[in-house]
Amino acid sequence: MANDGSTTNGRPWADLPQELADHMRPHLDEVADDMIQEIQTRVREYDRPGDGSYSGTLRLAVERVLHFFVERVADPGHDPAPVTDFFRAIGRGEAGEGRSLDAMQTAMRVGGMVAWRRMTEGAEVLQVPPRLLGAVGEVLMEFQDELAHAAAEGYSQAKAAVAGEMQRRRKRLLDLLFADPPAAQEAIADLAAAAHWPVPRTIAAVALGRPHQDTRQPAFPPDVLADLTRRTPSLIIPDPDGPGRAKLVDRALSGTLAVVGPTVPLMEAARSIQWARKTLCLVQRGVIEAESGVIRSVEHMSTLILFQDEGLITSLADLRLAPLAHLRASQQDRLAETLLAWLQSGRNANEVAMRLHVHPQTVRYRLRQLEELFGDQLLDPDLRFDLEIVLRARALLADNAGERIIPPVREVVGDSGEVVTLRRG
């Protein structure tokens, strides 16, 4: 309601005769007593006989409302800020106590009903015209709406402030859990209590990538810690292996590129998020396929181990695949593919042919080439193990342009002491 004497329905306070205020003032205490009694009778939450402070607050609110209403009748330009601010404070207080506004709104309706009843009784004595009585009633209802709106506004502000503070605590808790080395267990327990987060026995961290076309923020269960403002948006899922938890997580993360790290004890959350982030990086590079929705690191542990130190794997490839370095890239690819299939199939040429969908004679030709290139290395189990490692890494990177593990052009010393230049054809 504006201060210029108008209401939302266009019925101005100025239309009310100002002398009505003079008729109302002598009866305010009686009306206040009636309103309080009726409110306490009909609204159980306000009937607290042993709580003097609460009864005092109720009387203060009723008296403020009545006195302001009368002053507004006497002066349509009377500033409503004091009474609306008071009701905003009431709304904030209800939110702070964890109550809804239902009881307060019921009390306001009961109070308005009592006020209207007393007004109609007085109108009969004063012989107030029906049209004027209707204007008084309309202004009274508008006034109630104004106070209810102020209380709801204060309530929403308090709820938002509490939610914001709780979210800040939860983000800070996420920081403590992801710290490496981990924060003190006591500090985590204290902050978890302040954030209303039950401390679980185990957790799994989640690293989020780009959302799909549906850009709405996922709706996570309330016990999930989430910080989507991080450079890599992250979550902590409590007790991820509990009944039904996997389906719940998959549903919440639907439409989002998400990697779930391994399940670990709470104090090892940093390890879980580190593996989740590494897995996400490999997914984004195309090394790990992302066609099956939510990705779980534990299903790709061998790949993660393989790419734990790519400088080391590149050095090993440089060493073990040196015999291929002088060949053209297409020849390298064919022979590397054949050698890996041979190592994986127990060195069975027919099975290699089936794997590669080529004729067995083609496989035998390529194997003879490999024997000429690698010689006795193919007879050494340790060297075969090294070859399988680097060839697996090479195969995983084969679909990513510019990420093929191929020995660089370099010079080596041959068996007889001569310098041999190895270069790509």
Short mmCIF file of C-alpha atoms in Angstrom, two decimals:
data_model
loop_
_atom_site.label_atom_id
_atom_site.label_comp_id
_atom_site.label_asym_id
_atom_site.label_seq_id
_atom_site.Cartn_x
_atom_site.Cartn_y
_atom_site.Cartn_z
CA MET A 1 0.00 0.00 0.00
CA ALA A 2 1.46 3.34 -1.00
CA ASN A 3 1.86 6.39 1.23
CA ASP A 4 -0.20 8.58 -1.10
CA GLY A 5 -3.46 7.38 0.44
CA SER A 6 -4.34 4.72 -2.12
CA THR A 7 -4.75 0.95 -1.81
CA THR A 8 -4.14 -1.80 -4.31
CA ASN A 9 -7.84 -1.86 -5.20
CA GLY A 10 -8.00 1.92 -5.71
CA ARG A 11 -10.11 2.59 -2.56
CA PRO A 12 -8.32 5.55 -0.93
CA TRP A 13 -7.88 5.85 2.79
CA ALA A 14 -8.69 9.52 2.19
CA ASP A 15 -12.31 8.55 1.39
CA LEU A 16 -12.81 7.66 5.06
CA PRO A 17 -13.99 10.53 7.27
CA GLN A 18 -11.12 11.45 9.56
CA GLU A 19 -13.50 11.88 12.49
CA LEU A 20 -13.95 8.07 12.46
CA ALA A 21 -10.55 7.91 14.15
CA ASP A 22 -11.90 9.95 17.08
CA HIS A 23 -14.73 7.44 17.54
CA MET A 24 -12.29 4.50 17.43
CA ARG A 25 -9.58 5.67 19.84
CA PRO A 26 -11.53 5.31 23.13
CA HIS A 27 -12.29 1.65 22.34
CA LEU A 28 -8.81 0.45 21.30
CA ASP A 29 -7.93 -1.22 24.60
CA GLU A 30 -11.22 -3.13 24.66
CA VAL A 31 -10.80 -4.22 21.06
CA ALA A 32 -7.22 -5.32 21.77
CA ASP A 33 -8.40 -7.45 24.72
CA ASP A 34 -11.10 -9.05 22.57
CA MET A 35 -8.66 -9.77 19.76
CA ILE A 36 -6.06 -11.34 22.05
CA GLN A 37 -8.63 -13.51 23.80
CA GLU A 38 -10.11 -14.70 20.51
CA ILE A 39 -6.68 -15.39 19.02
CA GLN A 40 -5.56 -17.40 22.04
CA THR A 41 -8.83 -19.33 22.01
CA ARG A 42 -8.81 -20.19 18.33
CA VAL A 43 -5.09 -20.46 17.57
CA ARG A 44 -3.44 -23.06 19.77
CA GLU A 45 0.10 -21.85 19.08
CA TYR A 46 -0.72 -18.50 20.69
CA ASP A 47 -2.22 -19.95 23.87
CA ARG A 48 0.81 -19.99 26.17
CA PRO A 49 -0.41 -19.17 29.70
CA GLY A 50 3.00 -19.71 31.29
CA ASP A 51 4.96 -17.67 28.75
CA GLY A 52 4.67 -14.02 29.73
CA SER A 53 7.15 -12.81 27.12
CA TYR A 54 5.19 -14.44 24.29
CA SER A 55 1.90 -12.97 25.56
CA GLY A 56 3.59 -9.60 25.77
CA THR A 57 4.75 -9.86 22.18
CA LEU A 58 1.23 -10.77 21.06
CA ARG A 59 -0.25 -7.75 22.89
CA LEU A 60 2.43 -5.47 21.44
CA ALA A 61 1.64 -6.64 17.91
CA VAL A 62 -2.12 -6.24 18.34
CA GLU A 63 -1.82 -2.77 19.87
CA ARG A 64 0.58 -1.60 17.15
CA VAL A 65 -1.78 -2.75 14.43
CA LEU A 66 -4.81 -1.08 16.00
CA HIS A 67 -3.06 2.22 16.74
CA PHE A 68 -1.56 2.39 13.27
CA PHE A 69 -4.93 1.66 11.65
CA VAL A 70 -6.58 4.48 13.57
CA GLU A 71 -3.73 6.90 12.80
CA ARG A 72 -3.97 5.97 9.12
CA VAL A 73 -7.67 6.75 9.15
CA ALA A 74 -6.90 10.12 10.78
CA ASP A 75 -4.01 10.79 8.39
CA PRO A 76 -4.02 8.81 5.09
CA GLY A 77 -0.38 9.82 4.54
CA HIS A 78 0.75 8.23 7.81
CA ASP A 79 4.01 6.32 7.19
CA PRO A 80 3.35 2.55 7.31
CA ALA A 81 7.05 1.66 7.58
CA PRO A 82 7.16 1.17 11.38
CA VAL A 83 4.32 -1.36 11.44
CA THR A 84 5.36 -3.18 8.25
CA ASP A 85 8.95 -3.36 9.51
CA PHE A 86 7.59 -4.79 12.74
CA PHE A 87 5.76 -7.54 10.85
CA ARG A 88 8.82 -8.26 8.74
CA ALA A 89 10.67 -8.82 12.00
CA ILE A 90 7.88 -11.15 13.15
CA GLY A 91 8.24 -13.13 9.91
CA ARG A 92 12.00 -13.39 10.40
CA GLY A 93 11.45 -14.52 13.97
CA GLU A 94 9.04 -17.27 12.93
CA ALA A 95 11.57 -18.51 10.38
CA GLY A 96 14.34 -18.40 12.98
CA GLU A 97 12.25 -20.53 15.34
CA GLY A 98 11.66 -23.06 12.59
CA ARG A 99 7.92 -22.40 12.40
CA SER A 100 5.72 -21.72 9.40
CA LEU A 101 3.60 -18.61 8.96
CA ASP A 102 0.35 -20.57 9.18
CA ALA A 103 -0.37 -19.75 12.84
CA MET A 104 0.44 -16.06 12.39
CA GLN A 105 -1.74 -15.77 9.31
CA THR A 106 -4.61 -17.48 11.12
CA ALA A 107 -4.17 -15.09 14.05
CA MET A 108 -4.33 -12.13 11.67
CA ARG A 109 -7.56 -13.39 10.15
CA VAL A 110 -9.07 -13.92 13.60
CA GLY A 111 -7.94 -10.45 14.68
CA GLY A 112 -9.41 -8.89 11.57
CA MET A 113 -12.71 -10.68 12.17
CA VAL A 114 -12.88 -9.30 15.73
CA ALA A 115 -12.01 -5.79 14.51
CA TRP A 116 -14.68 -5.95 11.81
CA ARG A 117 -17.28 -7.18 14.30
CA ARG A 118 -16.55 -4.29 16.66
CA MET A 119 -16.67 -1.83 13.75
CA THR A 120 -20.08 -3.03 12.61
CA GLU A 121 -21.39 -2.80 16.17
CA GLY A 122 -20.10 0.78 16.41
CA ALA A 123 -21.49 1.59 12.98
CA GLU A 124 -25.02 0.71 14.15
CA VAL A 125 -24.70 3.08 17.09
CA LEU A 126 -23.29 5.88 14.91
CA GLN A 127 -25.68 5.09 12.07
CA VAL A 128 -22.79 4.87 9.56
CA PRO A 129 -24.07 4.58 5.95
CA PRO A 130 -23.61 1.09 4.41
CA ARG A 131 -21.41 2.49 1.66
CA LEU A 132 -19.01 4.00 4.19
CA LEU A 133 -19.00 0.82 6.24
CA GLY A 134 -18.10 -1.13 3.12
CA ALA A 135 -15.19 1.25 2.47
CA VAL A 136 -13.94 0.70 6.02
CA GLY A 137 -14.12 -3.07 5.55
CA GLU A 138 -12.25 -2.92 2.27
CA VAL A 139 -9.49 -0.80 3.76
CA LEU A 140 -9.26 -3.20 6.71
CA MET A 141 -8.77 -6.17 4.38
CA GLU A 142 -6.18 -4.30 2.36
CA PHE A 143 -4.37 -3.43 5.55
CA GLN A 144 -4.33 -7.10 6.60
CA ASP A 145 -2.91 -8.07 3.23
CA GLU A 146 -0.19 -5.45 3.59
CA LEU A 147 0.87 -6.79 6.98
CA ALA A 148 0.71 -10.41 5.80
CA HIS A 149 2.90 -9.51 2.81
CA ALA A 150 5.45 -7.83 5.11
CA ALA A 151 5.57 -10.89 7.38
CA ALA A 152 6.00 -13.22 4.39
CA GLU A 153 8.78 -11.01 3.04
CA GLY A 154 10.66 -11.14 6.35
CA TYR A 155 10.11 -14.87 6.55
CA SER A 156 11.52 -15.40 3.04
CA GLN A 157 14.52 -13.16 3.77
CA ALA A 158 15.34 -15.13 6.91
CA LYS A 159 14.94 -18.45 5.14
CA ALA A 160 17.19 -17.30 2.31
CA ALA A 161 19.80 -16.07 4.77
CA VAL A 162 19.73 -19.36 6.67
CA ALA A 163 19.93 -21.34 3.44
CA GLY A 164 22.81 -19.19 2.20
CA GLU A 165 24.72 -19.61 5.45
CA MET A 166 24.09 -23.34 5.43
CA GLN A 167 25.32 -23.56 1.85
CA ARG A 168 28.48 -21.65 2.76
CA ARG A 169 29.13 -24.04 5.63
CA ARG A 170 28.63 -27.01 3.35
CA LYS A 171 31.01 -25.61 0.75
CA ARG A 172 33.59 -25.03 3.48
CA LEU A 173 33.05 -28.60 4.65
CA LEU A 174 33.66 -29.80 1.11
CA ASP A 175 36.93 -27.83 1.10
CA LEU A 176 38.04 -29.47 4.36
CA LEU A 177 37.20 -32.95 3.13
CA PHE A 178 39.05 -32.43 -0.17
CA ALA A 179 42.12 -30.96 1.54
CA ASP A 180 45.34 -32.91 1.06
CA PRO A 181 46.65 -33.61 3.66
CA PRO A 182 43.20 -33.92 5.25
CA ALA A 183 41.96 -31.49 7.90
CA ALA A 184 41.70 -32.58 11.52
CA GLN A 185 38.87 -35.00 12.18
CA GLU A 186 37.56 -32.78 15.01
CA ALA A 187 37.37 -29.75 12.70
CA ILE A 188 35.40 -31.77 10.14
CA ALA A 189 33.03 -33.10 12.81
CA ASP A 190 32.39 -29.58 14.18
CA LEU A 191 31.70 -28.08 10.77
CA ALA A 192 29.53 -31.04 9.77
CA ALA A 193 27.39 -30.46 12.87
CA ALA A 194 27.11 -26.74 12.07
CA ALA A 195 26.11 -27.61 8.47
CA HIS A 196 23.50 -30.14 9.68
CA TRP A 197 25.31 -32.89 7.75
CA PRO A 198 25.29 -36.35 9.38
CA VAL A 199 28.84 -37.70 9.24
CA PRO A 200 28.85 -40.92 7.16
CA ARG A 201 31.25 -43.83 7.43
CA THR A 202 32.11 -43.87 3.71
CA ILE A 203 31.77 -41.43 0.81
CA ALA A 204 32.36 -41.16 -2.91
CA ALA A 205 33.41 -37.91 -4.54
CA VAL A 206 31.96 -36.85 -7.89
CA ALA A 207 33.56 -34.62 -10.53
CA LEU A 208 31.14 -32.98 -12.94
CA GLY A 209 31.90 -31.93 -16.49
CA ARG A 210 29.84 -30.10 -19.05
CA PRO A 211 26.03 -30.41 -18.81
CA HIS A 212 24.10 -31.78 -21.76
CA GLN A 213 21.46 -29.68 -23.52
CA ASP A 214 19.31 -29.62 -20.38
CA THR A 215 21.11 -26.90 -18.40
CA ARG A 216 18.90 -27.03 -15.31
CA GLN A 217 20.79 -27.53 -12.05
CA PRO A 218 20.49 -31.17 -10.94
CA ALA A 219 18.31 -31.80 -7.88
CA PHE A 220 20.59 -33.62 -5.47
CA PRO A 221 19.40 -35.47 -2.35
CA PRO A 222 19.72 -33.27 0.79
CA ASP A 223 22.59 -35.31 2.24
CA VAL A 224 24.78 -34.72 -0.83
CA LEU A 225 27.41 -31.99 -0.40
CA ALA A 226 27.63 -29.96 -3.61
CA ASP A 227 29.68 -27.05 -4.90
CA LEU A 228 28.88 -26.29 -8.53
CA THR A 229 30.87 -23.04 -8.48
CA ARG A 230 34.23 -24.81 -8.48
CA ARG A 231 36.41 -24.95 -11.54
CA THR A 232 35.51 -28.63 -11.59
CA PRO A 233 32.03 -28.78 -10.01
CA SER A 234 32.16 -31.42 -7.29
CA LEU A 235 29.96 -33.47 -4.97
CA ILE A 236 30.35 -35.77 -1.99
CA ILE A 237 27.86 -38.64 -1.78
CA PRO A 238 27.49 -40.25 1.66
CA ASP A 239 27.30 -44.05 1.92
CA PRO A 240 27.32 -44.50 -1.88
CA ASP A 241 27.10 -48.28 -1.71
CA GLY A 242 23.94 -48.31 0.44
CA PRO A 243 20.70 -49.86 -0.84
CA GLY A 244 19.31 -47.96 -3.79
CA ARG A 245 22.00 -45.26 -3.61
CA ALA A 246 23.51 -46.01 -7.02
CA LYS A 247 20.15 -45.58 -8.79
CA LEU A 248 19.46 -42.42 -6.79
CA VAL A 249 22.80 -40.95 -7.82
CA ASP A 250 22.34 -41.92 -11.47
CA ARG A 251 18.91 -40.29 -11.53
CA ALA A 252 20.17 -37.07 -9.91
CA LEU A 253 23.09 -36.83 -12.35
CA SER A 254 21.08 -37.66 -15.45
CA GLY A 255 21.94 -35.33 -18.31
CA THR A 256 25.30 -34.33 -16.80
CA LEU A 257 28.78 -35.60 -17.53
CA ALA A 258 29.64 -37.03 -14.12
CA VAL A 259 32.41 -39.27 -12.80
CA VAL A 260 32.00 -41.00 -9.46
CA GLY A 261 35.27 -41.66 -7.65
CA PRO A 262 35.96 -44.81 -5.59
CA THR A 263 34.19 -45.37 -2.29
CA VAL A 264 36.57 -44.48 0.54
CA PRO A 265 36.46 -43.72 4.28
CA LEU A 266 35.36 -40.17 4.99
CA MET A 267 38.88 -38.98 5.83
CA GLU A 268 40.14 -40.14 2.41
CA ALA A 269 37.75 -37.97 0.38
CA ALA A 270 40.71 -36.23 -1.26
CA ARG A 271 41.79 -39.54 -2.82
CA SER A 272 38.32 -40.17 -4.22
CA ILE A 273 38.04 -36.72 -5.83
CA GLN A 274 41.55 -36.98 -7.27
CA TRP A 275 40.67 -40.21 -9.07
CA ALA A 276 37.32 -38.81 -10.18
CA ARG A 277 39.04 -35.77 -11.69
CA LYS A 278 41.65 -37.90 -13.44
CA THR A 279 38.93 -40.11 -14.87
CA LEU A 280 36.97 -37.06 -16.01
CA CYS A 281 40.05 -35.72 -17.77
CA LEU A 282 40.46 -38.99 -19.67
CA VAL A 283 36.76 -38.98 -20.55
CA GLN A 284 37.00 -35.44 -21.91
CA ARG A 285 40.02 -36.46 -24.00
CA GLY A 286 38.10 -39.43 -25.39
CA VAL A 287 40.38 -42.06 -23.84
CA ILE A 288 37.45 -43.38 -21.79
CA GLU A 289 34.07 -43.57 -23.53
CA ALA A 290 31.19 -41.60 -22.01
CA GLU A 291 28.24 -43.30 -23.63
CA SER A 292 26.86 -45.07 -20.54
CA GLY A 293 25.68 -42.12 -18.46
CA VAL A 294 27.36 -41.79 -15.08
CA ILE A 295 30.94 -43.06 -15.17
CA ARG A 296 32.55 -44.82 -12.21
CA SER A 297 36.29 -44.68 -11.74
CA VAL A 298 36.47 -48.22 -10.33
CA GLU A 299 35.40 -49.57 -13.72
CA HIS A 300 38.44 -47.97 -15.39
CA MET A 301 41.20 -48.56 -12.84
CA SER A 302 43.58 -50.23 -15.28
CA THR A 303 43.29 -47.28 -17.66
CA LEU A 304 43.84 -44.86 -14.78
CA ILE A 305 46.94 -46.74 -13.70
CA LEU A 306 48.17 -46.77 -17.28
CA PHE A 307 47.80 -42.98 -17.57
CA GLN A 308 48.94 -42.14 -14.07
CA ASP A 309 52.26 -40.84 -15.44
CA GLU A 310 52.02 -40.20 -19.17
CA GLY A 311 55.59 -38.95 -19.34
CA LEU A 312 56.72 -42.31 -18.02
CA ILE A 313 54.52 -44.27 -20.44
CA THR A 314 55.80 -42.14 -23.34
CA SER A 315 59.39 -42.84 -22.33
CA LEU A 316 58.65 -46.53 -22.13
CA ALA A 317 57.00 -46.40 -25.56
CA ASP A 318 60.02 -44.55 -26.93
CA LEU A 319 62.19 -47.36 -25.69
CA ARG A 320 60.09 -50.43 -26.49
CA LEU A 321 58.56 -49.29 -29.81
CA ALA A 322 61.81 -47.97 -31.22
CA PRO A 323 61.90 -50.77 -33.84
CA LEU A 324 58.79 -49.23 -35.43
CA ALA A 325 60.12 -45.67 -35.54
CA HIS A 326 61.52 -45.81 -39.08
CA LEU A 327 58.23 -47.02 -40.59
CA ARG A 328 55.45 -44.98 -42.11
CA ALA A 329 52.61 -44.09 -39.72
CA SER A 330 50.20 -46.46 -41.48
CA GLN A 331 52.70 -49.33 -41.18
CA GLN A 332 53.26 -48.52 -37.52
CA ASP A 333 49.52 -48.64 -36.89
CA ARG A 334 49.04 -52.02 -38.61
CA LEU A 335 51.99 -53.67 -36.90
CA ALA A 336 51.21 -52.16 -33.47
CA GLU A 337 47.61 -53.35 -33.73
CA THR A 338 48.75 -56.83 -34.76
CA LEU A 339 51.37 -57.04 -32.01
CA LEU A 340 48.87 -56.02 -29.32
CA ALA A 341 46.31 -58.56 -30.52
CA TRP A 342 49.02 -61.23 -30.58
CA LEU A 343 50.06 -60.45 -27.01
CA GLN A 344 46.45 -60.39 -25.80
CA SER A 345 45.47 -63.65 -27.51
CA GLY A 346 48.25 -65.80 -26.10
CA ARG A 347 50.31 -65.44 -29.28
CA ASN A 348 47.79 -67.37 -31.38
CA ALA A 349 47.82 -66.24 -35.02
CA ASN A 350 44.35 -67.57 -35.84
CA GLU A 351 42.78 -65.74 -32.91
CA VAL A 352 44.62 -62.57 -33.96
CA ALA A 353 43.08 -62.91 -37.42
CA MET A 354 39.62 -63.25 -35.89
CA ARG A 355 40.17 -60.21 -33.67
CA LEU A 356 41.40 -58.02 -36.48
CA HIS A 357 39.05 -59.44 -39.15
CA VAL A 358 41.90 -60.15 -41.54
CA HIS A 359 43.13 -63.32 -43.25
CA PRO A 360 45.40 -65.57 -41.12
CA GLN A 361 48.03 -65.41 -43.85
CA THR A 362 48.08 -61.61 -43.51
CA VAL A 363 48.61 -62.01 -39.76
CA ARG A 364 51.48 -64.45 -40.28
CA TYR A 365 53.13 -62.03 -42.71
CA ARG A 366 52.89 -59.22 -40.20
CA LEU A 367 54.19 -61.46 -37.40
CA ARG A 368 57.24 -62.29 -39.48
CA GLN A 369 57.83 -58.56 -39.91
CA LEU A 370 57.52 -58.07 -36.16
CA GLU A 371 59.98 -60.91 -35.47
CA GLU A 372 62.46 -59.26 -37.82
CA LEU A 373 61.98 -55.87 -36.14
CA PHE A 374 61.91 -56.93 -32.48
CA GLY A 375 63.97 -60.12 -32.62
CA ASP A 376 64.54 -61.84 -29.28
CA GLN A 377 62.57 -59.16 -27.41
CA LEU A 378 59.39 -61.04 -28.20
CA LEU A 379 60.73 -64.06 -26.32
CA ASP A 380 61.29 -62.16 -23.06
CA PRO A 381 58.16 -62.17 -20.79
CA ASP A 382 59.17 -58.89 -19.11
CA LEU A 383 59.65 -57.13 -22.43
CA ARG A 384 56.35 -58.54 -23.72
CA PHE A 385 54.66 -57.10 -20.61
CA ASP A 386 56.21 -53.68 -21.33
CA LEU A 387 55.10 -53.90 -24.94
CA GLU A 388 51.52 -54.72 -23.98
CA ILE A 389 51.43 -51.72 -21.62
CA VAL A 390 52.59 -49.21 -24.23
CA LEU A 391 50.50 -50.76 -26.99
CA ARG A 392 47.37 -50.59 -24.81
CA ALA A 393 48.05 -46.91 -24.16
CA ARG A 394 48.65 -46.35 -27.88
CA ALA A 395 45.37 -48.08 -28.76
CA LEU A 396 43.41 -46.00 -26.25
CA LEU A 397 44.80 -42.82 -27.76
CA ALA A 398 44.43 -43.95 -31.37
CA ASP A 399 41.13 -42.12 -31.92
CA ASN A 400 42.46 -38.81 -30.60
CA ALA A 401 44.29 -36.74 -33.17
CA GLY A 402 47.73 -35.70 -32.03
CA GLU A 403 47.78 -38.14 -29.11
CA ARG A 404 49.41 -41.18 -30.66
CA ILE A 405 52.29 -42.70 -28.76
CA ILE A 406 54.91 -43.01 -31.50
CA PRO A 407 58.65 -42.96 -30.93
CA PRO A 408 60.08 -39.62 -32.08
CA VAL A 409 62.85 -39.15 -34.60
CA ARG A 410 66.05 -39.79 -32.73
CA GLU A 411 69.57 -41.17 -33.01
CA VAL A 412 70.66 -44.33 -31.20
CA VAL A 413 73.90 -46.26 -31.00
CA GLY A 414 73.68 -49.58 -32.77
CA ASP A 415 75.07 -52.92 -31.60
CA SER A 416 78.32 -52.39 -33.51
CA GLY A 417 78.80 -48.84 -32.20
CA GLU A 418 77.53 -46.96 -35.25
CA VAL A 419 75.04 -44.09 -34.91
CA VAL A 420 71.67 -44.96 -36.47
CA THR A 421 69.01 -42.32 -37.23
CA LEU A 422 65.48 -43.49 -36.48
CA ARG A 423 62.78 -41.38 -38.11
CA ARG A 424 59.16 -41.64 -39.08
CA GLY A 425 58.47 -42.53 -42.69
#
